[in-house]
Coordinates of N, CA and C and ligand atoms in Angstrom, one line a residue:
X1 N 122.2 -13.9 -31.0 CA 121.5 -12.8 -31.7 C 121.8 -13.0 -33.2
X2 N 120.8 -12.7 -34.0 CA 121.0 -12.7 -35.5 C 121.1 -11.2 -35.9
X3 N 122.3 -10.8 -36.2 CA 122.5 -9.4 -36.6 C 123.0 -9.3 -38.0
X4 N 122.1 -8.6 -38.8 CA 122.4 -8.6 -40.3 C 122.6 -7.1 -40.7
X5 N 123.5 -6.9 -41.6 CA 123.6 -5.7 -42.4 C 122.9 -5.9 -43.7
X6 N 121.9 -5.0 -44.1 CA 121.3 -5.0 -45.4 C 122.1 -4.0 -46.2
X7 N 122.8 -4.6 -47.2 CA 123.8 -3.7 -48.0 C 123.4 -3.6 -49.4
X8 N 123.6 -2.5 -50.0 CA 123.3 -2.3 -51.4 C 123.2 -0.9 -51.8
X9 N 123.2 -0.6 -53.1 CA 123.0 0.8 -53.5 C 121.7 1.3 -53.2
X10 N 121.5 2.7 -53.2 CA 120.2 3.3 -53.0 C 119.3 2.7 -54.1
X11 N 118.1 2.3 -53.6 CA 117.1 1.7 -54.6 C 117.2 0.2 -54.8
X12 N 118.1 -0.4 -54.0 CA 118.4 -1.9 -54.3 C 117.3 -2.8 -53.6
X13 N 116.5 -2.2 -52.7 CA 115.4 -3.0 -52.1 C 115.7 -3.3 -50.6
X14 N 116.6 -2.5 -50.0 CA 117.0 -2.8 -48.6 C 115.8 -2.7 -47.7
X15 N 115.0 -1.6 -47.8 CA 113.9 -1.4 -47.0 C 112.8 -2.5 -47.1
X16 N 112.5 -2.9 -48.4 CA 111.5 -3.9 -48.7 C 112.0 -5.3 -48.1
X17 N 113.2 -5.6 -48.3 CA 113.7 -6.9 -47.9 C 113.8 -6.9 -46.3
X18 N 114.2 -5.8 -45.8 CA 114.3 -5.7 -44.3 C 112.9 -6.0 -43.7
X19 N 111.9 -5.5 -44.2 CA 110.5 -5.7 -43.6 C 110.2 -7.2 -43.6
X20 N 110.5 -7.9 -44.7 CA 110.2 -9.3 -44.8 C 111.1 -10.1 -43.9
X21 N 112.3 -9.7 -43.7 CA 113.2 -10.5 -42.8 C 112.7 -10.3 -41.4
X22 N 112.3 -9.1 -41.0 CA 111.8 -8.8 -39.7 C 110.6 -9.6 -39.4
X23 N 109.7 -9.7 -40.4 CA 108.4 -10.5 -40.2 C 108.8 -12.0 -39.9
X24 N 109.8 -12.5 -40.6 CA 110.2 -13.9 -40.5 C 111.0 -14.2 -39.2
X25 N 111.9 -13.3 -38.9 CA 112.8 -13.6 -37.8 C 112.6 -12.8 -36.5
X26 N 111.6 -11.8 -36.5 CA 111.3 -11.0 -35.4 C 112.5 -10.2 -34.9
X27 N 113.2 -9.6 -35.9 CA 114.4 -8.7 -35.5 C 113.9 -7.3 -35.3
X28 N 114.9 -6.5 -34.8 CA 114.6 -5.1 -34.6 C 115.3 -4.3 -35.8
X29 N 114.5 -3.3 -36.3 CA 115.0 -2.6 -37.5 C 115.7 -1.3 -37.1
X30 N 116.9 -1.1 -37.6 CA 117.6 0.2 -37.4 C 117.9 0.7 -38.9
X31 N 117.0 1.6 -39.3 CA 117.2 2.3 -40.6 C 117.7 3.7 -40.4
X32 N 119.0 3.9 -40.7 CA 119.5 5.3 -40.4 C 118.8 6.3 -41.2
X33 N 118.5 6.0 -42.5 CA 117.8 6.9 -43.3 C 116.4 7.3 -42.7
X34 N 115.7 6.3 -42.2 CA 114.4 6.6 -41.6 C 114.6 7.5 -40.3
X35 N 115.6 7.2 -39.5 CA 115.9 8.0 -38.3 C 116.1 9.5 -38.7
X36 N 116.9 9.7 -39.8 CA 117.2 11.0 -40.2 C 115.9 11.7 -40.8
X37 N 115.2 11.0 -41.6 CA 113.9 11.6 -42.2 C 113.0 12.0 -41.1
X38 N 112.9 11.2 -40.0 CA 112.0 11.6 -38.9 C 112.5 12.9 -38.2
X39 N 113.8 13.0 -38.1 CA 114.4 14.2 -37.5 C 114.1 15.4 -38.3
X40 N 114.2 15.2 -39.7 CA 113.9 16.4 -40.6 C 112.4 16.8 -40.5
X41 N 111.5 15.8 -40.4 CA 110.1 16.0 -40.3 C 109.8 16.8 -39.0
X42 N 110.5 16.4 -37.9 CA 110.2 17.1 -36.6 C 110.9 18.4 -36.5
X43 N 111.8 18.8 -37.5 CA 112.4 20.1 -37.5 C 113.5 20.2 -36.4
X44 N 114.1 19.1 -35.9 CA 115.1 19.2 -34.9 C 116.4 19.8 -35.5
X45 N 117.3 20.1 -34.5 CA 118.7 20.6 -35.0 C 119.4 19.6 -35.8
X46 N 119.3 18.3 -35.4 CA 119.9 17.2 -36.1 C 119.3 17.1 -37.5
X47 N 118.0 17.3 -37.5 CA 117.2 17.2 -38.8 C 117.7 18.3 -39.8
X48 N 117.9 19.5 -39.2 CA 118.4 20.6 -40.1 C 119.7 20.3 -40.7
X49 N 120.6 19.7 -39.9 CA 122.0 19.4 -40.4 C 121.8 18.3 -41.4
X50 N 121.0 17.2 -41.0 CA 120.9 16.1 -41.9 C 120.3 16.5 -43.3
X51 N 119.4 17.4 -43.3 CA 118.7 17.8 -44.5 C 119.7 18.5 -45.5
X52 N 120.7 19.2 -44.9 CA 121.6 19.9 -45.8 C 122.5 18.9 -46.5
X53 N 122.7 17.7 -45.9 CA 123.5 16.7 -46.7 C 122.6 15.8 -47.6
X54 N 121.5 15.4 -47.0 CA 120.6 14.5 -47.7 C 120.1 15.1 -49.0
X55 N 119.7 16.4 -49.0 CA 119.2 17.0 -50.1 C 120.2 17.1 -51.3
X56 N 121.5 17.0 -50.9 CA 122.5 17.0 -52.0 C 122.9 15.6 -52.4
X57 N 122.4 14.6 -51.7 CA 122.8 13.3 -52.0 C 124.1 12.9 -51.3
X58 N 124.6 13.7 -50.3 CA 125.9 13.4 -49.6 C 125.6 12.6 -48.4
X59 N 126.7 12.0 -47.9 CA 126.6 11.3 -46.6 C 126.7 12.2 -45.4
X60 N 126.0 11.9 -44.4 CA 126.1 12.6 -43.1 C 127.5 12.2 -42.5
X61 N 128.2 13.2 -41.9 CA 129.5 12.8 -41.3 C 129.5 11.6 -40.3
X62 N 130.6 10.9 -40.4 CA 130.6 9.6 -39.6 C 130.4 9.9 -38.1
X63 N 130.9 10.9 -37.5 CA 130.8 11.1 -36.0 C 129.3 11.3 -35.7
X64 N 128.5 12.0 -36.5 CA 127.1 12.2 -36.2 C 126.4 10.8 -36.4
X65 N 126.7 10.1 -37.4 CA 126.1 8.8 -37.6 C 126.4 7.8 -36.5
X66 N 127.6 7.9 -35.9 CA 128.0 6.9 -34.9 C 127.2 7.3 -33.6
X67 N 126.9 8.6 -33.4 CA 126.1 9.0 -32.2 C 124.7 8.4 -32.4
X68 N 124.2 8.5 -33.6 CA 122.8 8.0 -33.9 C 122.8 6.5 -33.6
X69 N 123.8 5.8 -34.1 CA 123.9 4.3 -33.9 C 123.8 4.0 -32.5
X70 N 124.7 4.6 -31.7 CA 124.7 4.3 -30.2 C 123.4 4.6 -29.6
X71 N 122.8 5.7 -30.0 CA 121.4 6.1 -29.4 C 120.4 5.0 -29.7
X72 N 120.4 4.5 -31.0 CA 119.4 3.5 -31.4 C 119.6 2.2 -30.7
X73 N 120.9 1.8 -30.5 CA 121.2 0.6 -29.8 C 120.8 0.6 -28.3
X74 N 120.9 1.8 -27.7 CA 120.5 2.0 -26.3 C 119.0 1.7 -26.1
X75 N 118.2 2.0 -27.2 CA 116.8 1.8 -27.0 C 116.3 0.4 -27.4
X76 N 117.2 -0.5 -27.6 CA 116.7 -1.9 -28.0 C 116.1 -2.5 -26.8
X77 N 115.0 -3.3 -27.0 CA 114.5 -4.1 -25.9 C 115.5 -5.1 -25.4
X78 N 115.3 -5.5 -24.1 CA 116.3 -6.4 -23.4 C 116.3 -7.8 -24.1
X79 N 115.1 -8.2 -24.5 CA 114.9 -9.6 -25.1 C 115.1 -9.6 -26.6
X80 N 115.8 -8.6 -27.2 CA 116.0 -8.4 -28.6 C 116.6 -9.6 -29.2
X81 N 116.0 -10.2 -30.3 CA 116.6 -11.4 -30.9 C 117.7 -11.1 -31.9
X82 N 117.8 -9.8 -32.3 CA 118.8 -9.4 -33.2 C 118.4 -8.1 -33.9
X83 N 119.3 -7.6 -34.8 CA 119.0 -6.3 -35.4 C 119.3 -6.4 -36.9
X84 N 118.5 -5.7 -37.6 CA 118.8 -5.5 -39.1 C 119.3 -4.0 -39.2
X85 N 120.5 -3.9 -39.7 CA 121.1 -2.6 -39.9 C 120.8 -2.2 -41.4
X86 N 119.9 -1.3 -41.7 CA 119.5 -1.0 -43.0 C 120.0 0.4 -43.4
X87 N 121.0 0.5 -44.3 CA 121.6 1.8 -44.6 C 122.8 2.2 -43.7
X88 N 123.2 1.3 -42.9 CA 124.4 1.5 -42.0 C 125.1 0.2 -41.9
X89 N 126.4 0.1 -42.1 CA 127.3 1.2 -42.3 C 127.4 1.6 -43.8
X90 N 127.9 2.8 -44.1 CA 128.0 3.3 -45.4 C 129.5 3.7 -45.7
X91 N 130.3 3.6 -44.7 CA 131.8 3.9 -44.9 C 132.5 2.9 -44.1
X92 N 133.8 2.8 -44.4 CA 134.7 1.8 -43.7 C 134.8 2.2 -42.2
X93 N 135.0 3.5 -41.9 CA 135.0 3.8 -40.4 C 133.7 3.4 -39.7
X94 N 132.6 3.6 -40.4 CA 131.3 3.2 -39.7 C 131.3 1.6 -39.5
X95 N 131.8 0.9 -40.5 CA 131.8 -0.6 -40.3 C 132.7 -1.0 -39.2
X96 N 133.9 -0.4 -39.1 CA 134.8 -0.7 -38.0 C 134.2 -0.4 -36.7
X97 N 133.5 0.7 -36.6 CA 132.9 1.1 -35.3 C 131.7 0.2 -35.0
X98 N 130.9 -0.2 -36.0 CA 129.8 -1.1 -35.7 C 130.3 -2.4 -35.1
X99 N 131.4 -2.9 -35.6 CA 132.0 -4.2 -35.0 C 132.3 -4.0 -33.6
X100 N 132.9 -2.8 -33.3 CA 133.3 -2.5 -31.9 C 132.1 -2.4 -31.0
X101 N 131.1 -1.6 -31.4 CA 129.9 -1.4 -30.6 C 129.2 -2.7 -30.3
X102 N 129.1 -3.6 -31.4 CA 128.4 -4.9 -31.1 C 129.2 -5.7 -30.1
X103 N 130.5 -5.6 -30.2 CA 131.3 -6.3 -29.2 C 131.0 -5.8 -27.8
X104 N 130.9 -4.5 -27.6 CA 130.5 -4.0 -26.3 C 129.2 -4.5 -25.8
X105 N 128.3 -4.8 -26.7 CA 127.0 -5.4 -26.3 C 127.1 -6.9 -26.2
X106 N 128.3 -7.5 -26.3 CA 128.5 -8.9 -26.2 C 128.0 -9.7 -27.3
X107 N 127.9 -9.1 -28.5 CA 127.4 -9.8 -29.7 C 128.2 -9.5 -30.9
X108 N 127.8 -10.0 -32.0 CA 128.6 -9.7 -33.2 C 127.7 -9.7 -34.5
X109 N 128.3 -9.3 -35.6 CA 127.6 -9.3 -36.9 C 127.5 -10.8 -37.4
X110 N 126.3 -11.2 -37.7 CA 126.1 -12.6 -38.3 C 126.5 -12.6 -39.8
X111 N 126.1 -11.6 -40.5 CA 126.4 -11.5 -41.9 C 125.9 -10.3 -42.6
X112 N 126.3 -10.2 -43.9 CA 125.9 -9.0 -44.6 C 125.1 -9.5 -45.9
X113 N 123.9 -9.0 -46.0 CA 123.1 -9.4 -47.2 C 123.3 -8.3 -48.2
X114 N 124.0 -8.7 -49.3 CA 124.3 -7.7 -50.4 C 123.3 -7.8 -51.5
X115 N 122.5 -6.8 -51.7 CA 121.5 -6.8 -52.8 C 122.1 -6.2 -54.0
X116 N 122.3 -7.0 -55.1 CA 122.9 -6.4 -56.3 C 121.9 -6.2 -57.4
X117 N 121.9 -4.9 -57.9 CA 120.9 -4.5 -58.9 C 121.6 -3.6 -59.9
X118 N 121.3 -3.9 -61.2 CA 122.0 -3.0 -62.2 C 121.5 -1.5 -62.1
X119 N 122.5 -0.6 -62.5 CA 122.3 0.8 -62.3 C 121.0 1.4 -62.9
X120 N 120.7 1.0 -64.1 CA 119.5 1.6 -64.8 C 118.2 1.2 -64.0
X121 N 118.2 0.0 -63.4 CA 117.0 -0.4 -62.6 C 117.0 0.4 -61.3
X122 N 118.1 0.7 -60.7 CA 118.2 1.5 -59.5 C 117.5 2.9 -59.7
X123 N 118.0 3.5 -60.8 CA 117.5 4.8 -61.2 C 116.0 4.8 -61.4
X124 N 115.5 3.8 -62.2 CA 114.1 3.7 -62.5 C 113.3 3.5 -61.2
X125 N 113.8 2.6 -60.3 CA 113.0 2.4 -59.0 C 112.9 3.6 -58.2
X126 N 114.1 4.4 -58.1 CA 114.0 5.6 -57.2 C 113.1 6.7 -57.8
X127 N 113.1 6.8 -59.2 CA 112.3 7.8 -59.8 C 110.8 7.4 -59.5
X128 N 110.5 6.1 -59.6 CA 109.1 5.7 -59.4 C 108.7 5.9 -57.9
X129 N 109.7 5.6 -57.0 CA 109.4 5.8 -55.5 C 109.2 7.3 -55.3
X130 N 110.0 8.2 -55.9 CA 109.9 9.6 -55.8 C 108.5 10.1 -56.1
X131 N 108.0 9.6 -57.3 CA 106.6 9.9 -57.8 C 105.6 9.4 -56.8
X132 N 105.7 8.2 -56.3 CA 104.7 7.6 -55.5 C 104.7 8.1 -54.0
X133 N 105.8 8.4 -53.5 CA 105.9 8.8 -52.0 C 106.3 10.3 -51.8
X134 N 106.8 10.9 -52.8 CA 107.2 12.3 -52.7 C 108.5 12.4 -51.9
X135 N 109.2 11.3 -51.8 CA 110.5 11.4 -51.0 C 111.5 12.4 -51.7
X136 N 111.9 13.4 -50.9 CA 112.6 14.5 -51.5 C 113.9 14.2 -52.3
X137 N 114.6 13.2 -51.8 CA 115.9 13.0 -52.4 C 115.8 12.0 -53.6
X138 N 114.6 11.6 -54.0 CA 114.4 10.7 -55.1 C 114.1 11.6 -56.4
X139 N 114.9 12.5 -56.7 CA 114.8 13.3 -57.9 C 116.1 13.0 -58.7
X140 N 116.1 13.2 -60.0 CA 117.2 12.6 -60.8 C 118.6 13.2 -60.4
X141 N 118.7 14.5 -60.1 CA 120.0 15.1 -59.8 C 120.5 14.5 -58.5
X142 N 119.7 14.4 -57.5 CA 120.2 13.8 -56.2 C 120.4 12.3 -56.3
X143 N 119.6 11.6 -57.1 CA 119.8 10.2 -57.3 C 121.2 9.9 -57.9
X144 N 121.6 10.7 -58.9 CA 122.9 10.5 -59.6 C 124.0 10.8 -58.6
X145 N 123.9 11.8 -57.7 CA 124.9 12.1 -56.7 C 125.0 10.9 -55.7
X146 N 123.8 10.4 -55.3 CA 123.8 9.3 -54.3 C 124.5 8.1 -54.9
X147 N 124.3 7.8 -56.2 CA 124.9 6.7 -56.8 C 126.5 6.8 -56.9
X148 N 126.9 8.1 -57.1 CA 128.3 8.3 -57.2 C 128.9 8.2 -55.8
X149 N 128.3 8.7 -54.8 CA 128.7 8.6 -53.4 C 128.7 7.1 -53.0
X150 N 127.7 6.3 -53.4 CA 127.7 4.9 -53.2 C 129.0 4.2 -53.7
X151 N 129.3 4.5 -55.0 CA 130.4 3.8 -55.6 C 131.7 4.3 -54.9
X152 N 131.8 5.6 -54.6 CA 133.1 6.1 -54.0 C 133.3 5.6 -52.6
X153 N 132.2 5.7 -51.8 CA 132.4 5.6 -50.3 C 131.9 4.3 -49.7
X154 N 130.8 3.8 -50.3 CA 130.1 2.6 -49.7 C 130.5 1.3 -50.3
X155 N 130.7 1.3 -51.7 CA 131.0 0.0 -52.3 C 132.2 -0.7 -51.8
X156 N 133.3 0.1 -51.4 CA 134.5 -0.6 -50.9 C 134.2 -1.5 -49.7
X157 N 133.0 -1.3 -49.0 CA 132.6 -2.2 -47.9 C 132.4 -3.6 -48.3
X158 N 132.0 -3.8 -49.6 CA 131.8 -5.1 -50.1 C 133.0 -6.0 -50.0
X159 N 134.2 -5.4 -50.4 CA 135.4 -6.1 -50.3 C 135.8 -6.3 -48.8
X160 N 135.5 -5.3 -48.0 CA 135.8 -5.4 -46.6 C 135.1 -6.6 -46.0
X161 N 133.8 -6.8 -46.3 CA 133.1 -7.9 -45.7 C 133.4 -9.2 -46.4
X162 N 133.7 -9.2 -47.7 CA 134.1 -10.4 -48.4 C 135.3 -11.0 -47.7
X163 N 136.3 -10.1 -47.4 CA 137.5 -10.5 -46.7 C 137.3 -11.2 -45.4
X164 N 136.2 -10.9 -44.8 CA 135.8 -11.5 -43.5 C 134.9 -12.7 -43.7
X165 N 134.6 -13.0 -44.9 CA 133.7 -14.2 -45.2 C 132.3 -13.9 -44.8
X166 N 131.9 -12.6 -44.7 CA 130.6 -12.2 -44.1 C 129.6 -11.9 -45.2
X167 N 130.1 -11.7 -46.5 CA 129.2 -11.1 -47.5 C 128.4 -12.2 -48.2
X168 N 127.1 -12.0 -48.2 CA 126.2 -12.9 -49.0 C 125.6 -12.2 -50.2
X169 N 126.0 -12.6 -51.4 CA 125.6 -11.9 -52.6 C 124.3 -12.4 -53.0
X170 N 123.3 -11.4 -53.2 CA 122.0 -11.8 -53.6 C 121.6 -11.0 -54.9
X171 N 121.1 -11.7 -55.9 CA 120.6 -11.0 -57.1 C 119.3 -10.3 -56.7
X172 N 119.4 -9.0 -56.7 CA 118.2 -8.2 -56.3 C 117.3 -7.7 -57.4
X173 N 117.4 -8.4 -58.5 CA 116.5 -8.1 -59.6 C 115.4 -9.1 -59.7
X174 N 114.1 -8.7 -59.9 CA 113.0 -9.6 -60.2 C 112.0 -9.6 -59.1
X175 N 111.3 -10.7 -58.9 CA 110.1 -10.7 -58.0 C 110.6 -10.6 -56.5
X176 N 109.9 -9.7 -55.8 CA 110.3 -9.5 -54.4 C 110.3 -10.7 -53.5
X177 N 109.3 -11.6 -53.7 CA 109.3 -12.9 -52.9 C 110.4 -13.8 -53.3
X178 N 110.7 -13.9 -54.6 CA 111.8 -14.8 -55.0 C 113.1 -14.2 -54.5
X179 N 113.3 -12.9 -54.4 CA 114.5 -12.4 -53.9 C 114.6 -12.7 -52.4
X180 N 113.4 -12.6 -51.7 CA 113.4 -12.9 -50.3 C 113.8 -14.4 -50.1
X181 N 113.3 -15.3 -50.9 CA 113.6 -16.7 -50.8 C 115.2 -16.9 -50.8
X182 N 115.8 -16.2 -51.7 CA 117.3 -16.2 -51.8 C 117.9 -15.7 -50.6
X183 N 117.4 -14.6 -50.0 CA 117.9 -14.0 -48.8 C 117.8 -15.0 -47.6
X184 N 116.6 -15.7 -47.5 CA 116.4 -16.6 -46.4 C 117.4 -17.8 -46.6
X185 N 117.6 -18.3 -47.8 CA 118.5 -19.4 -48.0 C 119.9 -19.0 -47.6
X186 N 120.3 -17.8 -48.0 CA 121.7 -17.4 -47.7 C 121.9 -17.3 -46.2
X187 N 120.8 -16.7 -45.5 CA 120.9 -16.6 -44.0 C 121.0 -18.0 -43.4
X188 N 120.2 -18.9 -43.9 CA 120.1 -20.2 -43.2 C 121.3 -21.1 -43.5
X189 N 122.0 -20.8 -44.7 CA 123.2 -21.5 -45.0 C 124.4 -21.0 -44.3
X190 N 124.2 -19.9 -43.6 CA 125.4 -19.1 -43.0 C 125.9 -19.9 -41.8
Ligands
AMP201 P1 118.6 5.8 -47.1 O1 117.1 5.9 -46.6 O2 119.3 4.7 -46.4 O3 118.7 5.7 -48.6 O4 119.3 7.1 -46.6 C1 118.9 8.4 -47.1 C2 120.1 9.4 -46.9 O5 120.4 9.5 -45.5 C3 121.4 9.0 -47.6 O6 121.4 9.4 -48.9 C4 122.4 9.8 -46.7 O7 122.4 11.2 -47.0 C5 121.8 9.7 -45.3 N1 122.3 8.5 -44.6 C6 121.5 7.4 -44.2 N2 122.3 6.5 -43.6 C7 123.6 7.0 -43.6 C8 124.8 6.6 -43.1 N3 125.0 5.4 -42.5 N4 125.9 7.4 -43.2 C9 125.8 8.6 -43.8 N5 124.6 9.1 -44.3 C10 123.5 8.3 -44.2

């Protein structure tokens, strides 16, 4: 199986590059942000809890996220060629648990695609997305909180994965197709 983590700050292009990777390699997409937004839209209990964190730009607690991960993996088709984890893991405990769960499925992480984009560009992209899609957490106050949370809680994962030789650093600035070419090259050189 080809199992990839799409890693990067909010607004770094994880969703966009995930779609292109899925088209190329026929992988299954697990976007924890999408799962949570769907629950919010449907007004479920989980959605209500999630909304209270997402609207402030905070992370959902690890135990809830790990339940979601297990649930999503359970619904994978039998002939699944691999999975793109988009927006997961976001903390060290989530990363440790992901490795364990993949092992239970008799598979492992192939690598981590790290999209690196300067901060001003991240803010500009999220403000633009907020205007175009109405995404509730793409407002300036929540964006700044999300970036702080990213630096404090998620960025340490880069070192974690570098230590394992799993991190593929990609320049996430510029033309979407050119970035995708770099992603494909990194995956195929792995
Ligand atoms: P995303 O669509 O990946 O940017 O996620 C949107 C929001 O959902 C984040 O700002 C978090 O509040 C929450 N979220 C998504 N994935 C996770 C995760 N792995 N751990 C904790 N919170 C998450």
